[in-house]
Tab-separated table of C-alpha atoms in Angstrom:
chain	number	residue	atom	x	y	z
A	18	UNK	CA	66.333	-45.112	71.285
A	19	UNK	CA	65.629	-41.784	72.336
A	20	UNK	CA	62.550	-41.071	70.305
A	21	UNK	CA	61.508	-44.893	71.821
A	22	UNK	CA	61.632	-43.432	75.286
A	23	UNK	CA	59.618	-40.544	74.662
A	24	UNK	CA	57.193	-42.382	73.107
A	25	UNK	CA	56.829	-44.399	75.987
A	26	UNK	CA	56.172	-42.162	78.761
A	27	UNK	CA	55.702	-38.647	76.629
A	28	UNK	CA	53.319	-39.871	74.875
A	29	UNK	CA	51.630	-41.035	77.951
A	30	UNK	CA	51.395	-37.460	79.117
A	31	UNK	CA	50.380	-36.440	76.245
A	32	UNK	CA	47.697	-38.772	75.411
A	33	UNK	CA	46.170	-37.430	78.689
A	34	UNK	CA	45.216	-34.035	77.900
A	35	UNK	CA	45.303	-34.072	73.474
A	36	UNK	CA	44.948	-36.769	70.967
A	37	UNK	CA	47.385	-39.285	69.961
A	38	UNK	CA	49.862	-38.198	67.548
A	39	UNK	CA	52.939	-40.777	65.753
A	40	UNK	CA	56.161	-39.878	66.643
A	41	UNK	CA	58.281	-39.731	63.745
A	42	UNK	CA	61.559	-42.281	63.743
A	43	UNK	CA	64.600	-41.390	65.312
A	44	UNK	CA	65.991	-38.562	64.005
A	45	UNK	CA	69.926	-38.144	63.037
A	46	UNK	CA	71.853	-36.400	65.754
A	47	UNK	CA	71.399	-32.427	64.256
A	48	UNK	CA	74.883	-30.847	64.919
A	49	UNK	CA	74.310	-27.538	66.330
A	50	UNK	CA	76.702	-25.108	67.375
A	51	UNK	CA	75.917	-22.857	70.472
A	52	UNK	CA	76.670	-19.251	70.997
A	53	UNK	CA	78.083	-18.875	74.275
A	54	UNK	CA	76.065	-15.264	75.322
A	55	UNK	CA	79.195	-13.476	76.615
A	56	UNK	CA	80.527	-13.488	73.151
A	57	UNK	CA	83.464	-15.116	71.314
A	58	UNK	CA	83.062	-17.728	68.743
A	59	UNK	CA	80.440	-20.355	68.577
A	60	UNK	CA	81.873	-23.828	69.946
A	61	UNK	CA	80.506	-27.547	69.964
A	62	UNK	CA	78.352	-29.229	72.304
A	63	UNK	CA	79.961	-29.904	74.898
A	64	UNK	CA	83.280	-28.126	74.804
A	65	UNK	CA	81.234	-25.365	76.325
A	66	UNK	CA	82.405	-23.859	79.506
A	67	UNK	CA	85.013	-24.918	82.443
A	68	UNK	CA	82.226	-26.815	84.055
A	69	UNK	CA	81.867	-30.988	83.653
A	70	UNK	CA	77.939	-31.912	82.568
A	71	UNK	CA	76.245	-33.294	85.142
A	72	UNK	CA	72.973	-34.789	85.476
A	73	UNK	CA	69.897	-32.966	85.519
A	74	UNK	CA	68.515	-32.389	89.059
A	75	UNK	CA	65.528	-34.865	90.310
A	76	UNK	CA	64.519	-32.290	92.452
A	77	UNK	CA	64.088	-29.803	89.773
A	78	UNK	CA	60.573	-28.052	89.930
A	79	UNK	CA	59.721	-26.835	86.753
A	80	UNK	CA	58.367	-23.092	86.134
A	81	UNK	CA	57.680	-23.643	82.685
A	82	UNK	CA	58.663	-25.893	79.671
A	83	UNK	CA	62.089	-23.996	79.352
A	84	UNK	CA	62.750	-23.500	82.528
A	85	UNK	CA	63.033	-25.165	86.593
A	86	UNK	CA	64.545	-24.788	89.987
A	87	UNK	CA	66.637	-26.851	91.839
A	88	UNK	CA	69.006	-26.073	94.613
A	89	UNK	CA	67.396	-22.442	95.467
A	90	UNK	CA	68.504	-21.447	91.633
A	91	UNK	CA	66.831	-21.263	88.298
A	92	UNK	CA	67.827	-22.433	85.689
A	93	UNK	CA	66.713	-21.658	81.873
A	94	UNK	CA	67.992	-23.655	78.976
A	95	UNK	CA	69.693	-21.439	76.634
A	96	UNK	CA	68.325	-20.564	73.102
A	97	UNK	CA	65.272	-22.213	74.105
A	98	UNK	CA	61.358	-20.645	74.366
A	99	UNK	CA	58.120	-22.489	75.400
A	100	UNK	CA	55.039	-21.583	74.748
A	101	UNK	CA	53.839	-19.201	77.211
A	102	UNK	CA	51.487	-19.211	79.885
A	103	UNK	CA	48.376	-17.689	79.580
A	104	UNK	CA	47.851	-18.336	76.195
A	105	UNK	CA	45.730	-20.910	74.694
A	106	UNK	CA	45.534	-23.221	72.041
A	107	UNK	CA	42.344	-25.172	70.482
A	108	UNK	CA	42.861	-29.376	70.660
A	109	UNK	CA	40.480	-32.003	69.873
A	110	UNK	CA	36.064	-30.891	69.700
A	111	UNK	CA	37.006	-27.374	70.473
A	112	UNK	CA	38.056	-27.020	73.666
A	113	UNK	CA	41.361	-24.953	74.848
A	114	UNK	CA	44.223	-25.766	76.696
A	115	UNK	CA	46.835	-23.488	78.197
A	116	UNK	CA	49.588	-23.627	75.754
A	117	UNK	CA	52.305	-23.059	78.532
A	118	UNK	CA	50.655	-25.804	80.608
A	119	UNK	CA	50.482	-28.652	77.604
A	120	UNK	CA	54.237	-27.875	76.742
A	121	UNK	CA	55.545	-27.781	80.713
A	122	UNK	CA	54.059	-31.587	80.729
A	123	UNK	CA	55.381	-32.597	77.830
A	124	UNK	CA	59.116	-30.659	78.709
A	125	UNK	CA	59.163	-32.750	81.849
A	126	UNK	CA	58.113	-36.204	80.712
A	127	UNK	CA	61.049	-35.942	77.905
A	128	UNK	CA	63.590	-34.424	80.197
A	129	UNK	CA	62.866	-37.438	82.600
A	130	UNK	CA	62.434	-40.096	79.997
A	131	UNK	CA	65.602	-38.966	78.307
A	132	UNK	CA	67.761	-38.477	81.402
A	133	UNK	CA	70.044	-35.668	79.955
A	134	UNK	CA	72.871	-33.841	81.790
A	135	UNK	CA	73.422	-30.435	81.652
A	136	UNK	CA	76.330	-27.792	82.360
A	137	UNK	CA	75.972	-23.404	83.056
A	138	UNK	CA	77.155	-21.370	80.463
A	139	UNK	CA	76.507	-18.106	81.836
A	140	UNK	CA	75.719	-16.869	85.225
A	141	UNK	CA	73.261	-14.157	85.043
A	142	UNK	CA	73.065	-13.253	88.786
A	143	UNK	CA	73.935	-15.828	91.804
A	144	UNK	CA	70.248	-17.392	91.274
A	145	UNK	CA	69.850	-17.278	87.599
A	146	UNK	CA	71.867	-19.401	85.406
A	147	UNK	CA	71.595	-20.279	81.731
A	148	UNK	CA	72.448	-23.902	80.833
A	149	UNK	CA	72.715	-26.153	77.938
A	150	UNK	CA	71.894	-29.947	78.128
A	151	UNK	CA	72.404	-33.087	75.894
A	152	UNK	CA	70.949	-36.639	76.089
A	153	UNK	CA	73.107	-39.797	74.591
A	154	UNK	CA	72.407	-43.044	72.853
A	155	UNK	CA	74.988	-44.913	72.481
A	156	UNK	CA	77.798	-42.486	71.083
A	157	UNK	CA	75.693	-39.858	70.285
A	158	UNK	CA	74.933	-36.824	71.673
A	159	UNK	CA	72.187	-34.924	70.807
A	160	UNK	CA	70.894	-31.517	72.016
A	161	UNK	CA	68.262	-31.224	74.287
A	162	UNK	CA	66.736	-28.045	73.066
A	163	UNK	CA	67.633	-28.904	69.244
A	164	UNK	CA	65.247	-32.230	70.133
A	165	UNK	CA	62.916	-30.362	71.759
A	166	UNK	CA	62.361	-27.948	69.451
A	167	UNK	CA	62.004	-30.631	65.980
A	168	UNK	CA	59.639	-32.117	68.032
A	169	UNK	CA	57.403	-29.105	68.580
A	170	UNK	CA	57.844	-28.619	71.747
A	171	UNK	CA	59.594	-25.245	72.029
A	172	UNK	CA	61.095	-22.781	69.756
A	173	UNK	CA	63.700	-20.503	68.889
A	174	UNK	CA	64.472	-17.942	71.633
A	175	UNK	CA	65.127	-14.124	70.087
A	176	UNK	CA	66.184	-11.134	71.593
A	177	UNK	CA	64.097	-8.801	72.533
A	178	UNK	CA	65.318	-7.228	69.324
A	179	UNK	CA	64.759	-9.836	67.571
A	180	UNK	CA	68.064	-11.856	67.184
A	181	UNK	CA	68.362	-15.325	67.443
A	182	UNK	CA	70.040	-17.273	70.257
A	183	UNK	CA	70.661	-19.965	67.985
A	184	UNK	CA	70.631	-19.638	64.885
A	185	UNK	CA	70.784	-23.184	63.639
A	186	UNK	CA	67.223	-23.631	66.186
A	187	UNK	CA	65.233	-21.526	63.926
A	188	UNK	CA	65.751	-24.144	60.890
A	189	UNK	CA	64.951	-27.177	63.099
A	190	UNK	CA	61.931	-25.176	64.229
A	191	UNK	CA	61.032	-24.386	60.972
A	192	UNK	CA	60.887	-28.326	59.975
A	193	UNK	CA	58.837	-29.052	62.793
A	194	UNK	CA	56.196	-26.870	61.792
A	195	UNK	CA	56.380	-27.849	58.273
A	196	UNK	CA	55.632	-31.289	59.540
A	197	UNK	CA	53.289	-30.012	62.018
A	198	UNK	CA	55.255	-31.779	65.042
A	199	UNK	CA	53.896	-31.264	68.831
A	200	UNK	CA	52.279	-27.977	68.750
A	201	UNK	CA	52.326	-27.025	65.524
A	202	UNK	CA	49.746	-29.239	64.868
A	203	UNK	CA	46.983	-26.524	66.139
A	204	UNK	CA	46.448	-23.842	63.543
A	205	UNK	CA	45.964	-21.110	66.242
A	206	UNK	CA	49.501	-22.211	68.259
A	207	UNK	CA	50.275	-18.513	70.134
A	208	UNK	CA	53.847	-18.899	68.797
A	209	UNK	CA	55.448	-17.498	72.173
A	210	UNK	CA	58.388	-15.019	70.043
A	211	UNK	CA	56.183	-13.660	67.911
A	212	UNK	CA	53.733	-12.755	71.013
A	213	UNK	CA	56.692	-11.877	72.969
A	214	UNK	CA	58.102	-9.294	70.118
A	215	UNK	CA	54.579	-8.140	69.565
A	216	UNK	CA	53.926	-9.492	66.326
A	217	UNK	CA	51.025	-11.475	66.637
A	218	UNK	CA	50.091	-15.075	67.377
A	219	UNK	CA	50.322	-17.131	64.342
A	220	UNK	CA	53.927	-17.055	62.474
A	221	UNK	CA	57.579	-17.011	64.078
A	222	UNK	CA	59.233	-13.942	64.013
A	223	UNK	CA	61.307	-12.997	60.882
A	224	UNK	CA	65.210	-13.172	61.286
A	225	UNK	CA	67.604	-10.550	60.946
A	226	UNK	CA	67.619	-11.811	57.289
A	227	UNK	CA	64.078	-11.210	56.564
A	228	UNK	CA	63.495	-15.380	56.372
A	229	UNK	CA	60.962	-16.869	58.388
């Protein structure tokens, strides 16, 4: 089982710098339709792009919880945003961590626990790509960054207008911080959108609907 995995490892990383927290049961797969950025109509997971998925790199060095380099490239997994670096978030008898930090630990210990495989969607410039991956138990595919996301460890990326990458992330993300998942379970989390759009630290952004 996938959430059996991260438990395993994850949760050994994580146990090392915050308190234990349960990890719900395994989730049903979350179907979750991805807008490719160069436009056109939103497609399934995996029928995205001319290229196969591969496996993610085991050389991959990881900038941050969203994104890693492998190859001389980085790469950024779309419709995905970790918490930021620099910013800092209150755990167990007071004391801070770096939010950015806490959630590139945990980003790596699931992406290497859950083995996923990944495929470019967009090529921003010959170093930058933007990727999507899934992991798979049994039959079923799931979405990395959907997964990642319900289990509080990253959010919906916006625009810098404002507009959602994914729309279908912010609903997952909003379930994950009504069951304060990951990070949501600190009450100052620096939600990373919000910071980035200059709202503030404490709530996601609003959508182009005006829903948070």
């Amino acid at each position: 089982m996938l959430v059996a995995i991260v438990a395993g490892s994850g949760a050994f990383a994580y146990a090392a710098v915050v308190p234990p927290v349960q990890l719900p049961p395994q989730p049903e797969p979350i179907p979750v339709q991805v807008q490719v950025p160069s436009g056109g109509d939103p497609v399934a997971l995996g029928e995205v792009g001319a290229n196969k998925f591969v496996p993610f790199p085991s050389t991959a060095q990881f900038e941050t919880g969203d994104s890693w380099i492998a190859g001389g490239k980085r790469y950024r997994l779309y419709g995905l945003q970790a918490c930021l670096r620099g910013t800092s978030i209150t755990i167990a008898s007071g004391a801070e961590r770096d939010c950015g930090e806490l959630n590139l630990i945990m980003a790596q210990a699931i992406i290497r626990d859950s083995k996923p495989v990944c495929t470019t969607i967009r090529e921003l410039d010959a170093n930058n790509l933007l990727v999507i991956c899934r992991t798979t138990t049994g039959k079923t595919g799931y979405d990395l960054a959907t997964y990642m996301i319900a289990q509080g460890w990253g959010f919906a990326a916006v625009s810098s207008s404002g507009e959602l990458a994914v729309p279908g992330y912010r609903l997952v993300e909003q379930g994950a911080r009504e069951a304060r998942e990951g990070l949501w379970a600190y009450s100052d989390l620096p939600h990373p959108a919000s910071i980035l759009l200059g709202q503030g630290k404490q709530q996601p952004p609003k959508n182009v609907a005006g829903e948070q």
